[in-house]
JSON list of C-alpha atoms in Angstrom, two decimals:
[
{"chain": "K", "resi": 1, "resn": "MET", "atom": "CA", "xyz": [-9.86, 26.96, -87.84]},
{"chain": "K", "resi": 2, "resn": "THR", "atom": "CA", "xyz": [-7.91, 24.55, -85.57]},
{"chain": "K", "resi": 3, "resn": "ASP", "atom": "CA", "xyz": [-9.45, 23.00, -82.51]},
{"chain": "K", "resi": 4, "resn": "PHE", "atom": "CA", "xyz": [-7.24, 24.87, -80.02]},
{"chain": "K", "resi": 5, "resn": "VAL", "atom": "CA", "xyz": [-7.88, 28.24, -81.85]},
{"chain": "K", "resi": 6, "resn": "ALA", "atom": "CA", "xyz": [-11.72, 27.69, -81.69]},
{"chain": "K", "resi": 7, "resn": "ALA", "atom": "CA", "xyz": [-11.50, 26.55, -78.05]},
{"chain": "K", "resi": 8, "resn": "THR", "atom": "CA", "xyz": [-9.49, 29.64, -77.12]},
{"chain": "K", "resi": 9, "resn": "ARG", "atom": "CA", "xyz": [-11.94, 32.06, -78.80]},
{"chain": "K", "resi": 10, "resn": "THR", "atom": "CA", "xyz": [-15.03, 30.21, -77.28]},
{"chain": "K", "resi": 11, "resn": "PHE", "atom": "CA", "xyz": [-13.38, 30.40, -73.76]},
{"chain": "K", "resi": 12, "resn": "TYR", "atom": "CA", "xyz": [-12.57, 34.14, -73.87]},
{"chain": "K", "resi": 13, "resn": "ASP", "atom": "CA", "xyz": [-15.90, 35.10, -75.40]},
{"chain": "K", "resi": 14, "resn": "ALA", "atom": "CA", "xyz": [-17.59, 33.48, -72.56]},
{"chain": "K", "resi": 15, "resn": "ILE", "atom": "CA", "xyz": [-15.50, 35.12, -69.74]},
{"chain": "K", "resi": 16, "resn": "ALA", "atom": "CA", "xyz": [-14.62, 38.53, -71.26]},
{"chain": "K", "resi": 17, "resn": "GLU", "atom": "CA", "xyz": [-16.37, 40.81, -68.83]},
{"chain": "K", "resi": 18, "resn": "ASP", "atom": "CA", "xyz": [-15.32, 38.91, -65.77]},
{"chain": "K", "resi": 19, "resn": "TYR", "atom": "CA", "xyz": [-11.78, 38.68, -66.98]},
{"chain": "K", "resi": 20, "resn": "ALA", "atom": "CA", "xyz": [-11.52, 42.39, -67.70]},
{"chain": "K", "resi": 21, "resn": "ASP", "atom": "CA", "xyz": [-12.91, 43.22, -64.33]},
{"chain": "K", "resi": 22, "resn": "ARG", "atom": "CA", "xyz": [-10.54, 40.83, -62.54]},
{"chain": "K", "resi": 23, "resn": "PHE", "atom": "CA", "xyz": [-7.35, 42.07, -64.28]},
{"chain": "K", "resi": 24, "resn": "ARG", "atom": "CA", "xyz": [-8.27, 45.65, -64.91]},
{"chain": "K", "resi": 25, "resn": "ASP", "atom": "CA", "xyz": [-5.66, 47.21, -62.50]},
{"chain": "K", "resi": 26, "resn": "GLU", "atom": "CA", "xyz": [-3.05, 44.36, -62.91]},
{"chain": "K", "resi": 27, "resn": "LEU", "atom": "CA", "xyz": [-0.34, 46.60, -64.30]},
{"chain": "K", "resi": 28, "resn": "VAL", "atom": "CA", "xyz": [-0.82, 49.15, -61.53]},
{"chain": "K", "resi": 29, "resn": "THR", "atom": "CA", "xyz": [0.40, 46.63, -58.93]},
{"chain": "K", "resi": 30, "resn": "THR", "atom": "CA", "xyz": [3.25, 45.05, -61.01]},
{"chain": "K", "resi": 31, "resn": "PRO", "atom": "CA", "xyz": [6.10, 47.50, -61.47]},
{"chain": "K", "resi": 32, "resn": "LEU", "atom": "CA", "xyz": [8.44, 44.87, -62.85]},
{"chain": "K", "resi": 33, "resn": "ASP", "atom": "CA", "xyz": [6.02, 44.09, -65.63]},
{"chain": "K", "resi": 34, "resn": "ARG", "atom": "CA", "xyz": [5.57, 47.76, -66.38]},
{"chain": "K", "resi": 35, "resn": "ALA", "atom": "CA", "xyz": [9.38, 48.11, -66.48]},
{"chain": "K", "resi": 36, "resn": "VAL", "atom": "CA", "xyz": [9.57, 45.36, -69.12]},
{"chain": "K", "resi": 37, "resn": "LEU", "atom": "CA", "xyz": [6.96, 47.08, -71.26]},
{"chain": "K", "resi": 38, "resn": "ALA", "atom": "CA", "xyz": [8.78, 50.49, -70.85]},
{"chain": "K", "resi": 39, "resn": "GLY", "atom": "CA", "xyz": [12.06, 48.82, -71.90]},
{"chain": "K", "resi": 40, "resn": "PHE", "atom": "CA", "xyz": [10.44, 47.30, -74.96]},
{"chain": "K", "resi": 41, "resn": "ALA", "atom": "CA", "xyz": [8.91, 50.63, -75.91]},
{"chain": "K", "resi": 42, "resn": "GLU", "atom": "CA", "xyz": [12.21, 52.32, -75.78]},
{"chain": "K", "resi": 43, "resn": "LEU", "atom": "CA", "xyz": [13.79, 49.60, -77.91]},
{"chain": "K", "resi": 44, "resn": "VAL", "atom": "CA", "xyz": [11.20, 50.04, -80.48]},
{"chain": "K", "resi": 45, "resn": "GLY", "atom": "CA", "xyz": [11.45, 53.84, -80.43]},
{"chain": "K", "resi": 46, "resn": "ASP", "atom": "CA", "xyz": [9.50, 56.24, -82.46]},
{"chain": "K", "resi": 47, "resn": "GLY", "atom": "CA", "xyz": [8.07, 55.40, -85.86]},
{"chain": "K", "resi": 48, "resn": "GLY", "atom": "CA", "xyz": [6.49, 52.25, -87.19]},
{"chain": "K", "resi": 49, "resn": "GLU", "atom": "CA", "xyz": [3.62, 50.29, -85.98]},
{"chain": "K", "resi": 50, "resn": "VAL", "atom": "CA", "xyz": [3.45, 47.87, -83.03]},
{"chain": "K", "resi": 51, "resn": "ALA", "atom": "CA", "xyz": [0.83, 45.06, -82.85]},
{"chain": "K", "resi": 52, "resn": "ASP", "atom": "CA", "xyz": [-0.35, 43.75, -79.45]},
{"chain": "K", "resi": 53, "resn": "LEU", "atom": "CA", "xyz": [-1.33, 40.12, -80.47]},
{"chain": "K", "resi": 54, "resn": "GLY", "atom": "CA", "xyz": [-3.91, 38.45, -78.20]},
{"chain": "K", "resi": 55, "resn": "CYS", "atom": "CA", "xyz": [-4.71, 41.84, -76.80]},
{"chain": "K", "resi": 56, "resn": "GLY", "atom": "CA", "xyz": [-7.78, 40.80, -74.77]},
{"chain": "K", "resi": 57, "resn": "PRO", "atom": "CA", "xyz": [-9.45, 43.75, -73.17]},
{"chain": "K", "resi": 58, "resn": "GLY", "atom": "CA", "xyz": [-6.67, 46.12, -74.33]},
{"chain": "K", "resi": 59, "resn": "ARG", "atom": "CA", "xyz": [-4.95, 47.03, -71.01]},
{"chain": "K", "resi": 60, "resn": "VAL", "atom": "CA", "xyz": [-1.44, 46.40, -72.42]},
{"chain": "K", "resi": 61, "resn": "THR", "atom": "CA", "xyz": [-2.38, 48.02, -75.75]},
{"chain": "K", "resi": 62, "resn": "GLY", "atom": "CA", "xyz": [-3.38, 51.10, -73.80]},
{"chain": "K", "resi": 63, "resn": "ARG", "atom": "CA", "xyz": [-0.28, 50.97, -71.72]},
{"chain": "K", "resi": 64, "resn": "LEU", "atom": "CA", "xyz": [2.00, 50.82, -74.81]},
{"chain": "K", "resi": 65, "resn": "ALA", "atom": "CA", "xyz": [0.09, 53.74, -76.42]},
{"chain": "K", "resi": 66, "resn": "SER", "atom": "CA", "xyz": [0.70, 55.80, -73.24]},
{"chain": "K", "resi": 67, "resn": "LEU", "atom": "CA", "xyz": [4.45, 55.08, -73.67]},
{"chain": "K", "resi": 68, "resn": "GLY", "atom": "CA", "xyz": [4.43, 56.69, -77.01]},
{"chain": "K", "resi": 69, "resn": "LEU", "atom": "CA", "xyz": [4.02, 53.76, -79.43]},
{"chain": "K", "resi": 70, "resn": "SER", "atom": "CA", "xyz": [1.68, 53.66, -82.50]},
{"chain": "K", "resi": 71, "resn": "VAL", "atom": "CA", "xyz": [-0.03, 50.43, -81.42]},
{"chain": "K", "resi": 72, "resn": "PHE", "atom": "CA", "xyz": [-3.06, 48.42, -82.39]},
{"chain": "K", "resi": 73, "resn": "GLY", "atom": "CA", "xyz": [-4.52, 45.17, -80.96]},
{"chain": "K", "resi": 74, "resn": "VAL", "atom": "CA", "xyz": [-5.58, 41.89, -82.37]},
{"chain": "K", "resi": 75, "resn": "ASP", "atom": "CA", "xyz": [-7.58, 39.09, -80.73]},
{"chain": "K", "resi": 76, "resn": "LEU", "atom": "CA", "xyz": [-9.60, 36.13, -81.53]},
{"chain": "K", "resi": 77, "resn": "SER", "atom": "CA", "xyz": [-12.42, 37.11, -79.17]},
{"chain": "K", "resi": 78, "resn": "GLU", "atom": "CA", "xyz": [-14.94, 39.65, -80.36]},
{"chain": "K", "resi": 79, "resn": "SER", "atom": "CA", "xyz": [-16.21, 39.88, -76.84]},
{"chain": "K", "resi": 80, "resn": "MET", "atom": "CA", "xyz": [-12.75, 40.88, -75.68]},
{"chain": "K", "resi": 81, "resn": "LEU", "atom": "CA", "xyz": [-12.44, 43.33, -78.54]},
{"chain": "K", "resi": 82, "resn": "ALA", "atom": "CA", "xyz": [-15.69, 45.03, -77.61]},
{"chain": "K", "resi": 83, "resn": "ILE", "atom": "CA", "xyz": [-14.21, 45.80, -74.22]},
{"chain": "K", "resi": 84, "resn": "ALA", "atom": "CA", "xyz": [-10.98, 46.93, -75.67]},
{"chain": "K", "resi": 85, "resn": "ARG", "atom": "CA", "xyz": [-12.66, 49.36, -78.02]},
{"chain": "K", "resi": 86, "resn": "ARG", "atom": "CA", "xyz": [-14.98, 50.62, -75.25]},
{"chain": "K", "resi": 87, "resn": "GLU", "atom": "CA", "xyz": [-12.10, 51.21, -72.74]},
{"chain": "K", "resi": 88, "resn": "ASN", "atom": "CA", "xyz": [-9.59, 52.62, -75.29]},
{"chain": "K", "resi": 89, "resn": "PRO", "atom": "CA", "xyz": [-11.73, 54.59, -77.75]},
{"chain": "K", "resi": 90, "resn": "GLY", "atom": "CA", "xyz": [-8.67, 56.25, -79.58]},
{"chain": "K", "resi": 91, "resn": "LEU", "atom": "CA", "xyz": [-7.07, 52.86, -80.47]},
{"chain": "K", "resi": 92, "resn": "ARG", "atom": "CA", "xyz": [-7.61, 50.36, -83.34]},
{"chain": "K", "resi": 93, "resn": "PHE", "atom": "CA", "xyz": [-8.58, 46.72, -82.51]},
{"chain": "K", "resi": 94, "resn": "GLU", "atom": "CA", "xyz": [-9.02, 44.05, -85.12]},
{"chain": "K", "resi": 95, "resn": "GLN", "atom": "CA", "xyz": [-10.23, 40.41, -84.99]},
{"chain": "K", "resi": 96, "resn": "GLY", "atom": "CA", "xyz": [-7.80, 37.84, -86.05]},
{"chain": "K", "resi": 97, "resn": "SER", "atom": "CA", "xyz": [-5.43, 34.98, -85.26]},
{"chain": "K", "resi": 98, "resn": "MET", "atom": "CA", "xyz": [-1.66, 35.51, -84.60]},
{"chain": "K", "resi": 99, "resn": "LEU", "atom": "CA", "xyz": [-1.02, 32.37, -86.48]},
{"chain": "K", "resi": 100, "resn": "GLU", "atom": "CA", "xyz": [-2.40, 33.92, -89.74]},
{"chain": "K", "resi": 101, "resn": "LEU", "atom": "CA", "xyz": [-2.00, 37.65, -89.60]},
{"chain": "K", "resi": 102, "resn": "ASP", "atom": "CA", "xyz": [-3.61, 39.81, -92.24]},
{"chain": "K", "resi": 103, "resn": "LEU", "atom": "CA", "xyz": [-0.52, 41.93, -92.64]},
{"chain": "K", "resi": 104, "resn": "PRO", "atom": "CA", "xyz": [2.22, 42.23, -95.26]},
{"chain": "K", "resi": 105, "resn": "ASP", "atom": "CA", "xyz": [5.70, 41.09, -94.81]},
{"chain": "K", "resi": 106, "resn": "ALA", "atom": "CA", "xyz": [7.94, 43.34, -92.66]},
{"chain": "K", "resi": 107, "resn": "ALA", "atom": "CA", "xyz": [5.12, 45.65, -91.77]},
{"chain": "K", "resi": 108, "resn": "LEU", "atom": "CA", "xyz": [5.75, 46.15, -88.05]},
{"chain": "K", "resi": 109, "resn": "ALA", "atom": "CA", "xyz": [8.43, 47.71, -85.86]},
{"chain": "K", "resi": 110, "resn": "GLY", "atom": "CA", "xyz": [7.22, 45.61, -82.88]},
{"chain": "K", "resi": 111, "resn": "VAL", "atom": "CA", "xyz": [5.17, 42.75, -81.74]},
{"chain": "K", "resi": 112, "resn": "VAL", "atom": "CA", "xyz": [3.88, 42.02, -78.36]},
{"chain": "K", "resi": 113, "resn": "ALA", "atom": "CA", "xyz": [2.52, 38.47, -77.31]},
{"chain": "K", "resi": 114, "resn": "TRP", "atom": "CA", "xyz": [1.59, 39.17, -73.70]},
{"chain": "K", "resi": 115, "resn": "TYR", "atom": "CA", "xyz": [0.32, 35.89, -72.28]},
{"chain": "K", "resi": 116, "resn": "SER", "atom": "CA", "xyz": [-1.15, 35.20, -75.56]},
{"chain": "K", "resi": 117, "resn": "THR", "atom": "CA", "xyz": [1.05, 32.10, -76.71]},
{"chain": "K", "resi": 118, "resn": "ILE", "atom": "CA", "xyz": [-0.11, 30.12, -73.71]},
{"chain": "K", "resi": 119, "resn": "HIS", "atom": "CA", "xyz": [-2.82, 28.24, -75.42]},
{"chain": "K", "resi": 120, "resn": "THR", "atom": "CA", "xyz": [-0.74, 27.35, -78.50]},
{"chain": "K", "resi": 121, "resn": "PRO", "atom": "CA", "xyz": [0.54, 23.66, -78.33]},
{"chain": "K", "resi": 122, "resn": "VAL", "atom": "CA", "xyz": [4.38, 23.44, -78.40]},
{"chain": "K", "resi": 123, "resn": "ASP", "atom": "CA", "xyz": [4.45, 21.80, -81.80]},
{"chain": "K", "resi": 124, "resn": "GLU", "atom": "CA", "xyz": [2.72, 24.88, -83.31]},
{"chain": "K", "resi": 125, "resn": "LEU", "atom": "CA", "xyz": [5.10, 27.36, -81.79]},
{"chain": "K", "resi": 126, "resn": "PRO", "atom": "CA", "xyz": [7.72, 27.19, -84.61]},
{"chain": "K", "resi": 127, "resn": "SER", "atom": "CA", "xyz": [5.02, 28.13, -87.04]},
{"chain": "K", "resi": 128, "resn": "LEU", "atom": "CA", "xyz": [3.73, 30.89, -84.77]},
{"chain": "K", "resi": 129, "resn": "PHE", "atom": "CA", "xyz": [7.19, 32.47, -84.31]},
{"chain": "K", "resi": 130, "resn": "ALA", "atom": "CA", "xyz": [7.87, 32.20, -88.07]},
{"chain": "K", "resi": 131, "resn": "GLU", "atom": "CA", "xyz": [4.66, 34.23, -88.64]},
{"chain": "K", "resi": 132, "resn": "LEU", "atom": "CA", "xyz": [5.66, 36.83, -86.03]},
{"chain": "K", "resi": 133, "resn": "ARG", "atom": "CA", "xyz": [9.03, 37.12, -87.81]},
{"chain": "K", "resi": 134, "resn": "ARG", "atom": "CA", "xyz": [7.44, 37.42, -91.22]},
{"chain": "K", "resi": 135, "resn": "VAL", "atom": "CA", "xyz": [5.44, 40.59, -90.10]},
{"chain": "K", "resi": 136, "resn": "LEU", "atom": "CA", "xyz": [8.42, 42.31, -88.35]},
{"chain": "K", "resi": 137, "resn": "ALA", "atom": "CA", "xyz": [10.70, 44.54, -90.12]},
{"chain": "K", "resi": 138, "resn": "PRO", "atom": "CA", "xyz": [14.48, 43.65, -89.89]},
{"chain": "K", "resi": 139, "resn": "GLY", "atom": "CA", "xyz": [15.60, 45.10, -86.52]},
{"chain": "K", "resi": 140, "resn": "GLY", "atom": "CA", "xyz": [12.05, 44.90, -85.21]},
{"chain": "K", "resi": 141, "resn": "HIS", "atom": "CA", "xyz": [11.42, 43.72, -81.65]},
{"chain": "K", "resi": 142, "resn": "LEU", "atom": "CA", "xyz": [9.28, 41.00, -80.30]},
{"chain": "K", "resi": 143, "resn": "LEU", "atom": "CA", "xyz": [8.11, 40.72, -76.59]},
{"chain": "K", "resi": 144, "resn": "VAL", "atom": "CA", "xyz": [6.82, 37.41, -75.35]},
{"chain": "K", "resi": 145, "resn": "ALA", "atom": "CA", "xyz": [5.29, 37.07, -71.82]},
{"chain": "K", "resi": 146, "resn": "PHE", "atom": "CA", "xyz": [4.20, 33.77, -70.25]},
{"chain": "K", "resi": 147, "resn": "GLN", "atom": "CA", "xyz": [3.97, 31.62, -67.08]},
{"chain": "K", "resi": 148, "resn": "ALA", "atom": "CA", "xyz": [7.23, 29.73, -66.60]},
{"chain": "K", "resi": 149, "resn": "GLY", "atom": "CA", "xyz": [7.25, 26.16, -65.46]},
{"chain": "K", "resi": 150, "resn": "ASP", "atom": "CA", "xyz": [6.41, 22.54, -66.47]},
{"chain": "K", "resi": 151, "resn": "GLU", "atom": "CA", "xyz": [2.98, 21.92, -65.04]},
{"chain": "K", "resi": 152, "resn": "ASP", "atom": "CA", "xyz": [0.02, 23.30, -67.10]},
{"chain": "K", "resi": 153, "resn": "ARG", "atom": "CA", "xyz": [-3.00, 24.58, -65.29]},
{"chain": "K", "resi": 154, "resn": "HIS", "atom": "CA", "xyz": [-6.52, 23.70, -66.35]},
{"chain": "K", "resi": 155, "resn": "HIS", "atom": "CA", "xyz": [-9.28, 26.23, -65.73]},
{"chain": "K", "resi": 156, "resn": "ASP", "atom": "CA", "xyz": [-12.84, 24.65, -65.75]},
{"chain": "K", "resi": 157, "resn": "ARG", "atom": "CA", "xyz": [-15.96, 26.88, -65.31]},
{"chain": "K", "resi": 158, "resn": "PRO", "atom": "CA", "xyz": [-14.20, 30.10, -64.46]},
{"chain": "K", "resi": 159, "resn": "TRP", "atom": "CA", "xyz": [-16.69, 32.56, -62.81]},
{"chain": "K", "resi": 160, "resn": "GLY", "atom": "CA", "xyz": [-19.34, 29.82, -63.36]},
{"chain": "K", "resi": 161, "resn": "HIS", "atom": "CA", "xyz": [-19.18, 30.02, -67.19]},
{"chain": "K", "resi": 162, "resn": "PRO", "atom": "CA", "xyz": [-19.59, 26.63, -68.82]},
{"chain": "K", "resi": 163, "resn": "VAL", "atom": "CA", "xyz": [-16.22, 26.60, -70.66]},
{"chain": "K", "resi": 164, "resn": "ALA", "atom": "CA", "xyz": [-12.72, 25.11, -69.86]},
{"chain": "K", "resi": 165, "resn": "LEU", "atom": "CA", "xyz": [-9.27, 25.78, -71.24]},
{"chain": "K", "resi": 166, "resn": "THR", "atom": "CA", "xyz": [-5.64, 24.70, -70.36]},
{"chain": "K", "resi": 167, "resn": "PHE", "atom": "CA", "xyz": [-3.04, 27.23, -69.78]},
{"chain": "K", "resi": 168, "resn": "LEU", "atom": "CA", "xyz": [0.33, 25.96, -71.00]},
{"chain": "K", "resi": 169, "resn": "ARG", "atom": "CA", "xyz": [3.46, 26.69, -69.10]},
{"chain": "K", "resi": 170, "resn": "ARG", "atom": "CA", "xyz": [6.91, 26.63, -70.64]},
{"chain": "K", "resi": 171, "resn": "ARG", "atom": "CA", "xyz": [10.45, 26.87, -69.47]},
{"chain": "K", "resi": 172, "resn": "PRO", "atom": "CA", "xyz": [12.14, 30.19, -70.69]},
{"chain": "K", "resi": 173, "resn": "GLU", "atom": "CA", "xyz": [15.05, 28.29, -72.12]},
{"chain": "K", "resi": 174, "resn": "LEU", "atom": "CA", "xyz": [12.54, 26.39, -74.45]},
{"chain": "K", "resi": 175, "resn": "ILE", "atom": "CA", "xyz": [11.02, 29.58, -75.73]},
{"chain": "K", "resi": 176, "resn": "ALA", "atom": "CA", "xyz": [14.35, 31.26, -76.20]},
{"chain": "K", "resi": 177, "resn": "GLY", "atom": "CA", "xyz": [15.61, 28.34, -78.19]},
{"chain": "K", "resi": 178, "resn": "LEU", "atom": "CA", "xyz": [12.43, 28.36, -80.45]},
{"chain": "K", "resi": 179, "resn": "LEU", "atom": "CA", "xyz": [12.76, 32.13, -81.09]},
{"chain": "K", "resi": 180, "resn": "GLN", "atom": "CA", "xyz": [16.49, 31.68, -82.06]},
{"chain": "K", "resi": 181, "resn": "ALA", "atom": "CA", "xyz": [15.51, 28.81, -84.37]},
{"chain": "K", "resi": 182, "resn": "ALA", "atom": "CA", "xyz": [12.89, 31.03, -86.08]},
{"chain": "K", "resi": 183, "resn": "GLY", "atom": "CA", "xyz": [15.64, 33.66, -86.68]},
{"chain": "K", "resi": 184, "resn": "PHE", "atom": "CA", "xyz": [15.38, 36.04, -83.71]},
{"chain": "K", "resi": 185, "resn": "ALA", "atom": "CA", "xyz": [18.29, 37.13, -81.57]},
{"chain": "K", "resi": 186, "resn": "LEU", "atom": "CA", "xyz": [17.46, 37.07, -77.86]},
{"chain": "K", "resi": 187, "resn": "ILE", "atom": "CA", "xyz": [18.39, 40.39, -76.19]},
{"chain": "K", "resi": 188, "resn": "SER", "atom": "CA", "xyz": [16.69, 40.12, -72.76]},
{"chain": "K", "resi": 189, "resn": "ARG", "atom": "CA", "xyz": [15.40, 37.48, -70.40]},
{"chain": "K", "resi": 190, "resn": "THR", "atom": "CA", "xyz": [13.54, 38.38, -67.33]},
{"chain": "K", "resi": 191, "resn": "VAL", "atom": "CA", "xyz": [12.00, 36.00, -64.84]},
{"chain": "K", "resi": 192, "resn": "ARG", "atom": "CA", "xyz": [10.29, 37.15, -61.74]},
{"chain": "K", "resi": 193, "resn": "GLU", "atom": "CA", "xyz": [8.89, 35.17, -58.81]},
{"chain": "K", "resi": 194, "resn": "PRO", "atom": "CA", "xyz": [5.16, 34.63, -58.16]},
{"chain": "K", "resi": 195, "resn": "ASP", "atom": "CA", "xyz": [3.33, 37.56, -56.69]},
{"chain": "K", "resi": 196, "resn": "ARG", "atom": "CA", "xyz": [-0.39, 38.54, -55.63]},
{"chain": "K", "resi": 197, "resn": "GLY", "atom": "CA", "xyz": [-1.59, 34.94, -55.78]},
{"chain": "K", "resi": 198, "resn": "GLU", "atom": "CA", "xyz": [0.31, 33.75, -58.75]},
{"chain": "K", "resi": 199, "resn": "VAL", "atom": "CA", "xyz": [1.40, 30.05, -58.64]},
{"chain": "K", "resi": 200, "resn": "SER", "atom": "CA", "xyz": [4.37, 30.17, -61.05]},
{"chain": "K", "resi": 201, "resn": "GLN", "atom": "CA", "xyz": [7.16, 32.34, -62.14]},
{"chain": "K", "resi": 202, "resn": "GLN", "atom": "CA", "xyz": [6.52, 34.84, -64.88]},
{"chain": "K", "resi": 203, "resn": "ALA", "atom": "CA", "xyz": [8.87, 35.10, -67.88]},
{"chain": "K", "resi": 204, "resn": "PHE", "atom": "CA", "xyz": [9.42, 37.92, -70.26]},
{"chain": "K", "resi": 205, "resn": "LEU", "atom": "CA", "xyz": [11.65, 37.55, -73.36]},
{"chain": "K", "resi": 206, "resn": "ILE", "atom": "CA", "xyz": [12.70, 40.35, -75.82]},
{"chain": "K", "resi": 207, "resn": "ALA", "atom": "CA", "xyz": [14.04, 39.35, -79.08]},
{"chain": "K", "resi": 208, "resn": "ARG", "atom": "CA", "xyz": [15.11, 41.22, -82.25]},
{"chain": "K", "resi": 209, "resn": "ARG", "atom": "CA", "xyz": [14.52, 40.05, -85.83]},
{"chain": "K", "resi": 210, "resn": "ASP", "atom": "CA", "xyz": [17.92, 40.19, -87.56]}
]
């Protein structure tokens, strides 16, 4: 396991319950974020499975299920997965890394990476996006959400836990270019302004595997 993957798992294992409490109702107060998820769900349509990669406590997984998708969650953190299973008892959640998915080629109709690429170093993103393309069927859709910008943000001892992690910000045009280089066709680019205490723009890209 690479250092950044191990550090990410350790960080979220430590903060899982506090994180879940803090962001439990986040989608309730972000209508534009909900609109992006709804648009993605309509693009994917009926049939085929969708993976919510880096699902955390499962709030986006649950939202996608409520929109009619056959969706399951994958996360590094067993502590996060325990919360996801507790709060979404009808859904499937598995431990794993999005860099090495235990899925056959072309297995999925959709993939969501909702703020889950933000700890992957930029030089690892081509490999990550190649893996996401591998597991998507031709015509399948990918949604990537992330904080936009150039200045990373380091979180040290959140909620008093003895862990630290850097949250990496990227410009939408960088991610769009990497997705296109990996064999995706970009079909939607949404950037909204900071809200509710956020300190950066929020970016949402939807791409299709050709």
